[in-house]
GROMACS .gro file of C-alpha atoms in nm:
model
  299
    1MET     CA    1  -5.521  12.910   3.435
    2THR     CA    2  -5.410  12.628   3.637
    3MET     CA    3  -5.484  12.396   3.358
    4LYS     CA    4  -5.283  12.610   3.107
    5ILE     CA    5  -5.002  12.580   3.336
    6TRP     CA    6  -5.025  12.191   3.347
    7ASP     CA    7  -5.050  12.224   2.964
    8SER     CA    8  -4.720  12.386   2.963
    9VAL     CA    9  -4.567  12.119   3.169
   10VAL     CA   10  -4.715  11.836   2.930
   11SER     CA   11  -4.578  12.032   2.626
   12ALA     CA   12  -4.253  12.063   2.799
   13HIS     CA   13  -4.202  11.701   2.819
   14ILE     CA   14  -4.344  11.672   2.445
   15ASP     CA   15  -4.110  11.911   2.314
   16LEU     CA   16  -3.797  11.753   2.490
   17LEU     CA   17  -3.884  11.409   2.366
   18GLY     CA   18  -3.969  11.533   2.026
   19LYS     CA   19  -4.327  11.331   1.978
   20VAL     CA   20  -4.662  11.271   2.148
   21PRO     CA   21  -4.600  10.902   2.322
   22SER     CA   22  -4.947  10.863   2.401
   23ASN     CA   23  -5.122  10.881   2.046
   24GLY     CA   24  -5.229  11.246   2.060
   25ARG     CA   25  -5.446  11.132   2.395
   26GLY     CA   26  -5.407  11.429   2.688
   27GLN     CA   27  -5.269  11.324   3.002
   28TRP     CA   28  -5.526  11.176   3.260
   29VAL     CA   29  -5.482  11.234   3.641
   30VAL     CA   30  -5.695  11.047   3.885
   31THR     CA   31  -5.707  11.083   4.259
   32ASP     CA   32  -5.795  10.760   4.429
   33GLU     CA   33  -5.817  10.641   4.824
   34GLN     CA   34  -5.614  10.341   4.761
   35PRO     CA   35  -5.373  10.348   4.435
   36SER     CA   36  -5.242  10.012   4.331
   37ILE     CA   37  -4.863  10.112   4.393
   38GLY     CA   38  -4.723  10.364   4.628
   39TYR     CA   39  -4.844  10.683   4.665
   40MET     CA   40  -4.840  10.775   4.308
   41HIS     CA   41  -4.793  10.624   3.979
   42SER     CA   42  -4.734  10.659   3.607
   43GLY     CA   43  -4.966  10.526   3.334
   44TYR     CA   44  -5.305  10.604   3.172
   45PRO     CA   45  -5.448  10.716   3.410
   46ILE     CA   46  -5.139  10.863   3.674
   47VAL     CA   47  -5.276  10.766   3.999
   48THR     CA   48  -5.220  10.945   4.313
   49HIS     CA   49  -5.404  10.976   4.659
   50LEU     CA   50  -5.700  11.171   4.759
   51ASP     CA   51  -5.494  11.467   4.922
   52MET     CA   52  -5.388  11.587   4.612
   53ALA     CA   53  -5.745  11.709   4.497
   54ASP     CA   54  -5.803  11.869   4.849
   55PRO     CA   55  -5.786  12.218   4.852
   56ASN     CA   56  -5.776  12.241   5.207
   57LYS     CA   57  -5.380  12.096   5.170
   58ILE     CA   58  -5.276  12.397   4.934
   59TYR     CA   59  -5.035  12.505   5.192
   60GLU     CA   60  -4.886  12.164   5.211
   61ASP     CA   61  -4.721  12.178   4.891
   62CYS     CA   62  -4.949  11.887   4.700
   63PHE     CA   63  -5.287  12.051   4.581
   64LEU     CA   64  -5.276  11.967   4.210
   65LEU     CA   65  -5.468  12.283   4.110
   66SER     CA   66  -5.230  12.517   4.340
   67ARG     CA   67  -5.061  12.759   4.095
   68ASP     CA   68  -4.782  12.866   4.293
   69HIS     CA   69  -4.699  12.476   4.381
   70ILE     CA   70  -4.673  12.374   4.039
   71LEU     CA   71  -4.478  12.672   3.944
   72ASN     CA   72  -4.269  12.637   4.285
   73VAL     CA   73  -4.268  13.000   4.358
   74ASN     CA   74  -4.167  12.929   4.688
   75ASN     CA   75  -3.871  12.782   4.531
   76ARG     CA   76  -3.868  12.446   4.720
   77LYS     CA   77  -3.952  12.122   4.531
   78GLY     CA   78  -4.236  12.219   4.333
   79SER     CA   79  -4.483  11.954   4.198
   80TRP     CA   80  -4.154  11.717   4.150
   81GLY     CA   81  -4.407  11.401   4.218
   82MET     CA   82  -4.634  11.465   3.960
   83PHE     CA   83  -4.378  11.602   3.666
   84HIS     CA   84  -4.204  11.257   3.796
   85GLU     CA   85  -4.494  11.042   3.679
   86LEU     CA   86  -4.574  11.239   3.373
   87GLY     CA   87  -4.182  11.195   3.293
   88HIS     CA   88  -4.227  10.823   3.322
   89ASN     CA   89  -4.528  10.839   3.046
   90PHE     CA   90  -4.293  10.935   2.816
   91GLN     CA   91  -3.964  10.748   2.916
   92ASP     CA   92  -3.800  10.523   2.635
   93SER     CA   93  -3.634  10.189   2.717
   94MET     CA   94  -3.391  10.264   2.432
   95TRP     CA   95  -3.236  10.528   2.639
   96THR     CA   96  -3.319  10.370   3.001
   97TRP     CA   97  -3.085  10.082   3.114
   98GLY     CA   98  -3.106   9.858   3.429
   99GLY     CA   99  -3.106  10.062   3.739
  100THR     CA  100  -3.188  10.413   3.571
  101LYS     CA  101  -3.600  10.367   3.517
  102GLU     CA  102  -3.630  10.594   3.851
  103VAL     CA  103  -3.378  10.850   3.694
  104THR     CA  104  -3.417  10.925   3.347
  105CYS     CA  105  -3.795  10.995   3.384
  106ASN     CA  106  -3.641  11.304   3.571
  107ILE     CA  107  -3.475  11.450   3.300
  108PHE     CA  108  -3.821  11.541   3.191
  109THR     CA  109  -3.884  11.666   3.543
  110LEU     CA  110  -3.558  11.876   3.545
  111HIS     CA  111  -3.653  12.014   3.172
  112ALA     CA  112  -3.993  12.104   3.282
  113MET     CA  113  -3.895  12.256   3.619
  114ASP     CA  114  -3.621  12.487   3.416
  115VAL     CA  115  -3.865  12.601   3.105
  116VAL     CA  116  -4.178  12.632   3.300
  117CYS     CA  117  -4.057  12.720   3.644
  118ASN     CA  118  -3.749  12.911   3.605
  119VAL     CA  119  -3.560  12.655   3.859
  120LYS     CA  120  -3.224  12.569   3.662
  121PRO     CA  121  -3.103  12.181   3.690
  122TRP     CA  122  -2.817  12.194   3.918
  123GLU     CA  123  -3.025  12.466   4.143
  124HIS     CA  124  -3.296  12.274   4.218
  125LEU     CA  125  -3.370  12.196   4.590
  126TRP     CA  126  -3.463  11.825   4.524
  127VAL     CA  127  -3.092  11.823   4.347
  128ARG     CA  128  -2.904  11.980   4.599
  129GLU     CA  129  -3.067  11.793   4.882
  130LYS     CA  130  -2.860  11.461   4.721
  131PHE     CA  131  -2.528  11.641   4.726
  132GLU     CA  132  -2.387  11.487   5.069
  133ASN     CA  133  -2.508  11.167   4.939
  134ALA     CA  134  -2.338  11.191   4.611
  135SER     CA  135  -2.006  11.327   4.814
  136ASN     CA  136  -2.010  10.990   5.047
  137TYR     CA  137  -2.044  10.805   4.746
  138LEU     CA  138  -1.757  10.954   4.519
  139ARG     CA  139  -1.565  10.929   4.846
  140GLU     CA  140  -1.639  10.569   4.950
  141GLY     CA  141  -1.514  10.501   4.556
  142ALA     CA  142  -1.801  10.541   4.311
  143LYS     CA  143  -1.935  10.170   4.327
  144TYR     CA  144  -2.153  10.165   3.986
  145ASP     CA  145  -2.430   9.924   4.191
  146ASN     CA  146  -2.464  10.189   4.444
  147TRP     CA  147  -2.544  10.454   4.163
  148CYS     CA  148  -2.779  10.258   4.018
  149SER     CA  149  -2.975  10.170   4.352
  150ASN     CA  150  -2.993  10.546   4.458
  151ALA     CA  151  -3.178  10.756   4.206
  152GLY     CA  152  -3.100  11.093   4.375
  153ILE     CA  153  -2.708  11.045   4.323
  154ALA     CA  154  -2.754  10.901   3.982
  155LEU     CA  155  -2.981  11.210   3.820
  156LEU     CA  156  -2.673  11.409   3.898
  157VAL     CA  157  -2.511  11.346   3.589
  158TYR     CA  158  -2.784  11.420   3.348
  159ALA     CA  159  -2.839  11.754   3.565
  160GLN     CA  160  -2.465  11.823   3.460
  161LEU     CA  161  -2.476  11.746   3.130
  162ALA     CA  162  -2.819  11.977   3.087
  163ARG     CA  163  -2.630  12.260   3.280
  164ASP     CA  164  -2.322  12.237   3.068
  165PHE     CA  165  -2.455  12.140   2.742
  166GLY     CA  166  -2.816  12.276   2.734
  167TRP     CA  167  -3.109  12.098   2.663
  168GLY     CA  168  -3.058  12.085   2.272
  169THR     CA  169  -2.826  11.785   2.287
  170TYR     CA  170  -3.121  11.588   2.503
  171LYS     CA  171  -3.365  11.697   2.201
  172SER     CA  172  -3.092  11.571   1.969
  173VAL     CA  173  -3.007  11.228   2.146
  174PHE     CA  174  -3.423  11.128   2.180
  175ARG     CA  175  -3.461  11.218   1.805
  176THR     CA  176  -3.159  11.015   1.686
  177TYR     CA  177  -3.243  10.713   1.891
  178ASP     CA  178  -3.614  10.733   1.774
  179LYS     CA  179  -3.552  10.745   1.398
  180LEU     CA  180  -3.327  10.437   1.428
  181PRO     CA  181  -3.470  10.125   1.255
  182LYS     CA  182  -3.594   9.841   1.489
  183ASP     CA  183  -3.261   9.631   1.427
  184LYS     CA  184  -3.057   9.921   1.486
  185ARG     CA  185  -3.132  10.031   1.804
  186PRO     CA  186  -2.916   9.950   2.114
  187SER     CA  187  -2.991   9.631   2.258
  188ASN     CA  188  -2.762   9.589   2.559
  189GLN     CA  189  -2.619   9.842   2.828
  190GLN     CA  190  -2.293   9.924   2.632
  191GLU     CA  191  -2.459  10.066   2.322
  192LYS     CA  192  -2.712  10.251   2.548
  193GLU     CA  193  -2.450  10.432   2.712
  194ASN     CA  194  -2.188  10.495   2.437
  195ILE     CA  195  -2.271  10.819   2.294
  196GLN     CA  196  -2.047  11.009   2.012
  197ASP     CA  197  -1.894  11.237   2.232
  198ASN     CA  198  -1.616  11.215   2.489
  199LEU     CA  199  -1.787  11.180   2.824
  200SER     CA  200  -1.539  10.888   2.897
  201LEU     CA  201  -1.420  11.110   3.207
  202VAL     CA  202  -1.771  11.147   3.308
  203PHE     CA  203  -1.850  10.789   3.320
  204GLU     CA  204  -1.514  10.679   3.505
  205PHE     CA  205  -1.575  10.966   3.728
  206TRP     CA  206  -1.905  10.836   3.836
  207GLY     CA  207  -1.809  10.483   3.829
  208TRP     CA  208  -1.989  10.322   3.520
  209PRO     CA  209  -1.825  10.027   3.393
  210ILE     CA  210  -1.777  10.148   3.037
  211ARG     CA  211  -1.523   9.977   2.783
  212GLY     CA  212  -1.440  10.041   2.404
  213LEU     CA  213  -1.415  10.404   2.437
  214GLU     CA  214  -1.092  10.444   2.255
  215ASP     CA  215  -1.214  10.568   1.931
  216LEU     CA  216  -1.374  10.869   2.190
  217LYS     CA  217  -1.038  11.020   2.220
  218ARG     CA  218  -1.037  11.236   1.943
  219PHE     CA  219  -1.325  11.417   2.091
  220PRO     CA  220  -1.268  11.707   2.362
  221PRO     CA  221  -1.258  11.558   2.681
  222TYR     CA  222  -1.538  11.691   2.935
  223LEU     CA  223  -1.540  11.681   3.288
  224PRO     CA  224  -1.768  11.907   3.492
  225ASP     CA  225  -1.607  12.206   3.689
  226ASP     CA  226  -1.875  12.161   3.994
  227VAL     CA  227  -1.900  12.087   4.371
  228THR     CA  228  -1.837  11.742   4.296
  229THR     CA  229  -1.505  11.769   4.114
  230ARG     CA  230  -1.366  12.021   4.323
  231GLU     CA  231  -1.503  11.930   4.675
  232PHE     CA  232  -1.647  11.578   4.685
  233ALA     CA  233  -1.352  11.387   4.494
  234LYS     CA  234  -1.095  11.638   4.387
  235ASP     CA  235  -0.821  11.356   4.376
  236ARG     CA  236  -1.052  11.134   4.213
  237ALA     CA  237  -1.091  11.403   3.916
  238THR     CA  238  -0.734  11.549   3.883
  239THR     CA  239  -0.654  11.191   3.829
  240ILE     CA  240  -0.908  11.153   3.549
  241LEU     CA  241  -0.806  11.464   3.392
  242LYS     CA  242  -0.421  11.369   3.409
  243LYS     CA  243  -0.515  11.036   3.250
  244TYR     CA  244  -0.698  11.205   2.958
  245GLU     CA  245  -0.535  11.529   2.911
  246ASP     CA  246  -0.224  11.374   2.671
  247ASN     CA  247  -0.463  11.161   2.477
  248SER     CA  248  -0.697  11.437   2.336
  249SER     CA  249  -0.718  11.705   2.062
  250GLY     CA  250  -0.899  11.941   2.313
  251ALA     CA  251  -0.953  12.122   2.659
  252CYS     CA  252  -1.243  12.081   2.857
  253PRO     CA  253  -1.559  12.277   2.745
  254THR     CA  254  -1.664  12.575   2.968
  255GLN     CA  255  -1.914  12.495   3.272
  256ASN     CA  256  -2.170  12.736   3.151
  257PRO     CA  257  -2.240  12.780   2.779
  258ALA     CA  258  -2.523  12.967   2.651
  259HIS     CA  259  -2.870  12.810   2.708
  260THR     CA  260  -3.156  12.956   2.561
  261ASP     CA  261  -3.478  12.735   2.643
  262ASN     CA  262  -3.759  12.992   2.766
  263ASP     CA  263  -4.085  12.918   2.919
  264TYR     CA  264  -4.336  12.820   2.654
  265CYS     CA  265  -4.679  12.615   2.574
  266PRO     CA  266  -4.620  12.505   2.211
  267SER     CA  267  -4.946  12.567   2.035
  268LYS     CA  268  -5.156  12.316   1.807
  269GLY     CA  269  -5.157  12.289   1.431
  270GLY     CA  270  -4.807  12.336   1.395
  271SER     CA  271  -4.800  12.702   1.431
  272ASN     CA  272  -4.485  12.881   1.519
  273LYS     CA  273  -4.654  13.128   1.771
  274ILE     CA  274  -4.582  13.040   2.121
  275ASP     CA  275  -4.840  13.078   2.395
  276GLN     CA  276  -4.620  13.122   2.702
  277CYS     CA  277  -4.702  13.113   3.098
  278ASP     CA  278  -4.478  13.326   3.298
  279VAL     CA  279  -4.376  13.224   3.638
  280LYS     CA  280  -4.671  13.344   3.822
  281GLY     CA  281  -4.915  13.176   3.555
  282ASN     CA  282  -5.010  13.473   3.316
  283SER     CA  283  -5.066  13.390   3.016
  284ILE     CA  284  -4.817  13.524   2.727
  285LYS     CA  285  -4.902  13.547   2.368
  286GLU     CA  286  -4.716  13.686   2.058
  287ASP     CA  287  -5.052  13.747   1.890
  288ASP     CA  288  -5.346  13.865   2.115
  289ASN     CA  289  -5.576  13.745   1.829
  290ASP     CA  290  -5.405  13.404   1.797
  291ASN     CA  291  -5.740  13.167   1.933
  292SER     CA  292  -5.513  12.855   1.951
  293SER     CA  293  -5.490  12.638   2.260
  294SER     CA  294  -5.218  12.419   2.401
  295SER     CA  295  -5.162  12.059   2.282
  296CYS     CA  296  -5.255  11.843   2.561
  297SER     CA  297  -5.450  11.900   2.872
  298VAL     CA  298  -5.448  11.684   3.211
  299LEU     CA  299  -5.805  11.581   3.234
   0.00000   0.00000   0.00000
């Protein structure tokens, strides 16, 4: 049952990206006495310390085969580290520019925490623990170099976009990039950051040095309506909104649009059936006679 939960995590990553990045191989995790880099690192295999294979650590929130730990039933951080390293294996340089290598992998972490563990991006403890640092960053003038050097602060903008626009937006962006011919793929930071929606206000609010966005003024402006704009940097947000309100065709979108993603474990063979894992790790099948298994395993 625990391995089926890990299957659902990997399947969630695959679903968000839109493809299997490892030529169909299952993700491989090895526990080792001396990983080559840090406590845990991505790759094939993902390598971590031996304590993650120690069942005596089940109450310390690190045992790999602890169902409650993976599913974050205690509403703490769950298996953030492993979700993060898996996310690195799905990361793409086309939408990961300088300073965000330890950030965009966590888009996959947030997504899996949402659809597998039922913890919404903006509600996750790991994200909320970064609020104080984000508040200080904004009050100190939102210097882009500081944003790039703090993965926790940087992730907040991605969590805001997931919360307000849903995961379908990320899926669309990732698939659009993947379909681009090699000679049309973004080759510099400016092109990677310039998506076709008026996120100019977000860029300016968080201090991103973006230029050449005049053509986006025809789109409705968007700036999150949450603690960052209402409390952390209210004057900054007000100034930016005032700057854009006379140059746009619409108003800011609502803070909480419909969000329809559910827990799932996509099945093999292109079947439309969904083998789900509920928050307690119990398997839920649309058809009890369906013997198909999920598409990837952590070996």
